[in-house]
Amino acid sequence: GQASALRRSFVALHPDVKFYTLLIDRKDSSVEAEFPEHSILWAEDLGIPDFWRQSMKFDVIEWSTNVKPFAARRLLEVHEKVLYLDPDLYFYRNIDWVFYELDHCSAVVTPHATTPIYDGHSQGDLEWMRVGTFNLGFIGLSAGEETDKFLDWWGARCLSDGFLETASGVFVDQKWVTLGIGFFPGIKILYH
């Protein structure tokens, strides 16, 4: 349901952008028949090394986030720019400006917060230290050599240590990008 709402809101504002829905479930043609408006990308078709063992190593939250680098790589084989959007997003305004940003960098990310939180109720800065600086419910990528290197690095980290274990210093796919900003200078932080 969330993916359908996201798709409708996005496509209404970006009719010329191809929209894909990534599913991590076992491939099932009846899903495609039930949702013909979706261009479905199946995780098992992404070329993830040792796919079935990897898929059983993680819980559903871990696995659904750890496939992102591989989905991005597959889509960048046919598109110059790719956005990953979590299904809990909904669009009220056009974001073509993000695609223009990707003309000048390999990736764009957004921070969880752009100012410290001093409300006395949330964990604020400490929470971002646990889960990572950037919210990977959104990432934009453009095709290129640095993006390929970033996706190789990020994908390998997701498969080796993409667990939801903040006490161990890892948080699925997301925490890695905190380091990636230093390793890959073409990644731009969006403050919009």
PDB file of N, CA and C in Angstrom, residues 2-21 38 81-87 89-99 138-139:
ATOM      1  N   GLN A   2       1.884   1.279   0.851  1.00  0.00           N
ATOM      2  CA  GLN A   2       2.739   2.473   0.903  1.00  0.00           C
ATOM      3  C   GLN A   2       3.449   2.704  -0.436  1.00  0.00           C
ATOM      4  N   ALA A   3       3.942   1.633  -1.037  1.00  0.00           N
ATOM      5  CA  ALA A   3       4.637   1.769  -2.322  1.00  0.00           C
ATOM      6  C   ALA A   3       3.692   2.303  -3.394  1.00  0.00           C
ATOM      7  N   SER A   4       2.432   1.884  -3.359  1.00  0.00           N
ATOM      8  CA  SER A   4       1.457   2.375  -4.339  1.00  0.00           C
ATOM      9  C   SER A   4       1.173   3.857  -4.126  1.00  0.00           C
ATOM     10  N   ALA A   5       1.033   4.269  -2.863  1.00  0.00           N
ATOM     11  CA  ALA A   5       0.789   5.692  -2.576  1.00  0.00           C
ATOM     12  C   ALA A   5       1.999   6.534  -2.990  1.00  0.00           C
ATOM     13  N   LEU A   6       3.203   6.066  -2.675  1.00  0.00           N
ATOM     14  CA  LEU A   6       4.413   6.768  -3.083  1.00  0.00           C
ATOM     15  C   LEU A   6       4.458   6.890  -4.597  1.00  0.00           C
ATOM     16  N   ARG A   7       4.226   5.792  -5.281  1.00  0.00           N
ATOM     17  CA  ARG A   7       4.281   5.784  -6.744  1.00  0.00           C
ATOM     18  C   ARG A   7       3.291   6.794  -7.327  1.00  0.00           C
ATOM     19  N   ARG A   8       2.056   6.773  -6.859  1.00  0.00           N
ATOM     20  CA  ARG A   8       1.040   7.702  -7.377  1.00  0.00           C
ATOM     21  C   ARG A   8       1.465   9.156  -7.166  1.00  0.00           C
ATOM     22  N   SER A   9       1.946   9.467  -5.958  1.00  0.00           N
ATOM     23  CA  SER A   9       2.328  10.853  -5.666  1.00  0.00           C
ATOM     24  C   SER A   9       3.529  11.284  -6.496  1.00  0.00           C
ATOM     25  N   PHE A  10       4.490  10.399  -6.679  1.00  0.00           N
ATOM     26  CA  PHE A  10       5.692  10.739  -7.422  1.00  0.00           C
ATOM     27  C   PHE A  10       5.398  10.890  -8.910  1.00  0.00           C
ATOM     28  N   VAL A  11       4.711   9.920  -9.483  1.00  0.00           N
ATOM     29  CA  VAL A  11       4.428   9.921 -10.922  1.00  0.00           C
ATOM     30  C   VAL A  11       3.534  11.101 -11.309  1.00  0.00           C
ATOM     31  N   ALA A  12       2.630  11.497 -10.437  1.00  0.00           N
ATOM     32  CA  ALA A  12       1.771  12.653 -10.730  1.00  0.00           C
ATOM     33  C   ALA A  12       2.585  13.923 -10.927  1.00  0.00           C
ATOM     34  N   LEU A  13       3.703  14.038 -10.224  1.00  0.00           N
ATOM     35  CA  LEU A  13       4.544  15.238 -10.295  1.00  0.00           C
ATOM     36  C   LEU A  13       5.740  15.080 -11.225  1.00  0.00           C
ATOM     37  N   HIS A  14       6.044  13.837 -11.607  1.00  0.00           N
ATOM     38  CA  HIS A  14       7.204  13.543 -12.456  1.00  0.00           C
ATOM     39  C   HIS A  14       6.785  12.523 -13.527  1.00  0.00           C
ATOM     40  N   PRO A  15       5.871  12.884 -14.423  1.00  0.00           N
ATOM     41  CA  PRO A  15       5.326  11.903 -15.367  1.00  0.00           C
ATOM     42  C   PRO A  15       6.345  11.322 -16.344  1.00  0.00           C
ATOM     43  N   ASP A  16       7.478  11.994 -16.540  1.00  0.00           N
ATOM     44  CA  ASP A  16       8.477  11.510 -17.493  1.00  0.00           C
ATOM     45  C   ASP A  16       9.576  10.667 -16.842  1.00  0.00           C
ATOM     46  N   VAL A  17       9.462  10.410 -15.541  1.00  0.00           N
ATOM     47  CA  VAL A  17      10.471   9.638 -14.826  1.00  0.00           C
ATOM     48  C   VAL A  17       9.958   8.205 -14.652  1.00  0.00           C
ATOM     49  N   LYS A  18      10.774   7.246 -15.023  1.00  0.00           N
ATOM     50  CA  LYS A  18      10.414   5.826 -14.869  1.00  0.00           C
ATOM     51  C   LYS A  18      10.476   5.477 -13.385  1.00  0.00           C
ATOM     52  N   PHE A  19       9.423   4.875 -12.854  1.00  0.00           N
ATOM     53  CA  PHE A  19       9.330   4.531 -11.434  1.00  0.00           C
ATOM     54  C   PHE A  19       9.317   3.014 -11.298  1.00  0.00           C
ATOM     55  N   TYR A  20      10.173   2.489 -10.430  1.00  0.00           N
ATOM     56  CA  TYR A  20      10.251   1.053 -10.175  1.00  0.00           C
ATOM     57  C   TYR A  20       9.883   0.782  -8.724  1.00  0.00           C
ATOM     58  N   THR A  21       9.309  -0.374  -8.483  1.00  0.00           N
ATOM     59  CA  THR A  21       9.043  -0.838  -7.124  1.00  0.00           C
ATOM     60  C   THR A  21       9.922  -2.054  -6.882  1.00  0.00           C
ATOM     61  N   HIS A  38       2.820  -1.015 -11.688  1.00  0.00           N
ATOM     62  CA  HIS A  38       4.168  -0.994 -11.109  1.00  0.00           C
ATOM     63  C   HIS A  38       5.156  -1.693 -12.033  1.00  0.00           C
ATOM     64  N   LYS A  81      20.543   8.520 -13.996  1.00  0.00           N
ATOM     65  CA  LYS A  81      20.333   8.967 -12.621  1.00  0.00           C
ATOM     66  C   LYS A  81      19.266   8.089 -11.984  1.00  0.00           C
ATOM     67  N   VAL A  82      19.465   7.822 -10.689  1.00  0.00           N
ATOM     68  CA  VAL A  82      18.539   6.967  -9.945  1.00  0.00           C
ATOM     69  C   VAL A  82      18.300   7.581  -8.571  1.00  0.00           C
ATOM     70  N   LEU A  83      17.052   7.593  -8.151  1.00  0.00           N
ATOM     71  CA  LEU A  83      16.714   7.967  -6.779  1.00  0.00           C
ATOM     72  C   LEU A  83      16.180   6.730  -6.080  1.00  0.00           C
ATOM     73  N   TYR A  84      16.627   6.509  -4.858  1.00  0.00           N
ATOM     74  CA  TYR A  84      16.000   5.496  -4.013  1.00  0.00           C
ATOM     75  C   TYR A  84      15.092   6.252  -3.044  1.00  0.00           C
ATOM     76  N   LEU A  85      13.852   5.801  -2.923  1.00  0.00           N
ATOM     77  CA  LEU A  85      12.872   6.428  -2.037  1.00  0.00           C
ATOM     78  C   LEU A  85      12.227   5.358  -1.169  1.00  0.00           C
ATOM     79  N   ASP A  86      12.274   5.526   0.146  1.00  0.00           N
ATOM     80  CA  ASP A  86      11.563   4.608   1.043  1.00  0.00           C
ATOM     81  C   ASP A  86      10.066   4.685   0.769  1.00  0.00           C
ATOM     82  N   PRO A  87       9.353   3.585   0.956  1.00  0.00           N
ATOM     83  CA  PRO A  87       7.921   3.589   0.643  1.00  0.00           C
ATOM     84  C   PRO A  87       7.062   4.424   1.596  1.00  0.00           C
ATOM     85  N   LEU A  89       7.419   7.542   2.008  1.00  0.00           N
ATOM     86  CA  LEU A  89       7.453   8.916   1.519  1.00  0.00           C
ATOM     87  C   LEU A  89       6.210   9.200   0.671  1.00  0.00           C
ATOM     88  N   TYR A  90       5.869  10.478   0.588  1.00  0.00           N
ATOM     89  CA  TYR A  90       4.753  10.929  -0.242  1.00  0.00           C
ATOM     90  C   TYR A  90       5.135  12.304  -0.778  1.00  0.00           C
ATOM     91  N   PHE A  91       4.901  12.544  -2.057  1.00  0.00           N
ATOM     92  CA  PHE A  91       5.339  13.782  -2.694  1.00  0.00           C
ATOM     93  C   PHE A  91       4.186  14.756  -2.897  1.00  0.00           C
ATOM     94  N   TYR A  92       4.445  16.005  -2.512  1.00  0.00           N
ATOM     95  CA  TYR A  92       3.496  17.094  -2.686  1.00  0.00           C
ATOM     96  C   TYR A  92       4.030  18.141  -3.662  1.00  0.00           C
ATOM     97  N   ARG A  93       5.333  18.071  -3.971  1.00  0.00           N
ATOM     98  CA  ARG A  93       5.972  19.017  -4.882  1.00  0.00           C
ATOM     99  C   ARG A  93       6.969  18.287  -5.760  1.00  0.00           C
ATOM    100  N   ASN A  94       7.190  18.853  -6.916  1.00  0.00           N
ATOM    101  CA  ASN A  94       8.155  18.313  -7.864  1.00  0.00           C
ATOM    102  C   ASN A  94       9.578  18.470  -7.301  1.00  0.00           C
ATOM    103  N   ILE A  95      10.424  17.485  -7.541  1.00  0.00           N
ATOM    104  CA  ILE A  95      11.817  17.557  -7.068  1.00  0.00           C
ATOM    105  C   ILE A  95      12.813  17.419  -8.235  1.00  0.00           C
ATOM    106  N   ASP A  96      12.465  17.979  -9.382  1.00  0.00           N
ATOM    107  CA  ASP A  96      13.396  17.950 -10.520  1.00  0.00           C
ATOM    108  C   ASP A  96      14.753  18.553 -10.167  1.00  0.00           C
ATOM    109  N   TRP A  97      14.776  19.480  -9.222  1.00  0.00           N
ATOM    110  CA  TRP A  97      16.036  20.106  -8.818  1.00  0.00           C
ATOM    111  C   TRP A  97      17.050  19.069  -8.320  1.00  0.00           C
ATOM    112  N   VAL A  98      16.570  17.942  -7.762  1.00  0.00           N
ATOM    113  CA  VAL A  98      17.489  16.897  -7.309  1.00  0.00           C
ATOM    114  C   VAL A  98      18.210  16.277  -8.514  1.00  0.00           C
ATOM    115  N   PHE A  99      17.473  16.060  -9.596  1.00  0.00           N
ATOM    116  CA  PHE A  99      18.091  15.517 -10.804  1.00  0.00           C
ATOM    117  C   PHE A  99      19.138  16.487 -11.355  1.00  0.00           C
ATOM    118  N   PHE A 138      16.310   8.074   1.461  1.00  0.00           N
ATOM    119  CA  PHE A 138      16.479   8.798   0.211  1.00  0.00           C
ATOM    120  C   PHE A 138      17.969   8.835  -0.129  1.00  0.00           C
ATOM    121  N   ILE A 139      18.278   8.508  -1.356  1.00  0.00           N
ATOM    122  CA  ILE A 139      19.615   8.740  -1.898  1.00  0.00           C
ATOM    123  C   ILE A 139      19.459   8.887  -3.402  1.00  0.00           C
TER     124      ILE A 139
END
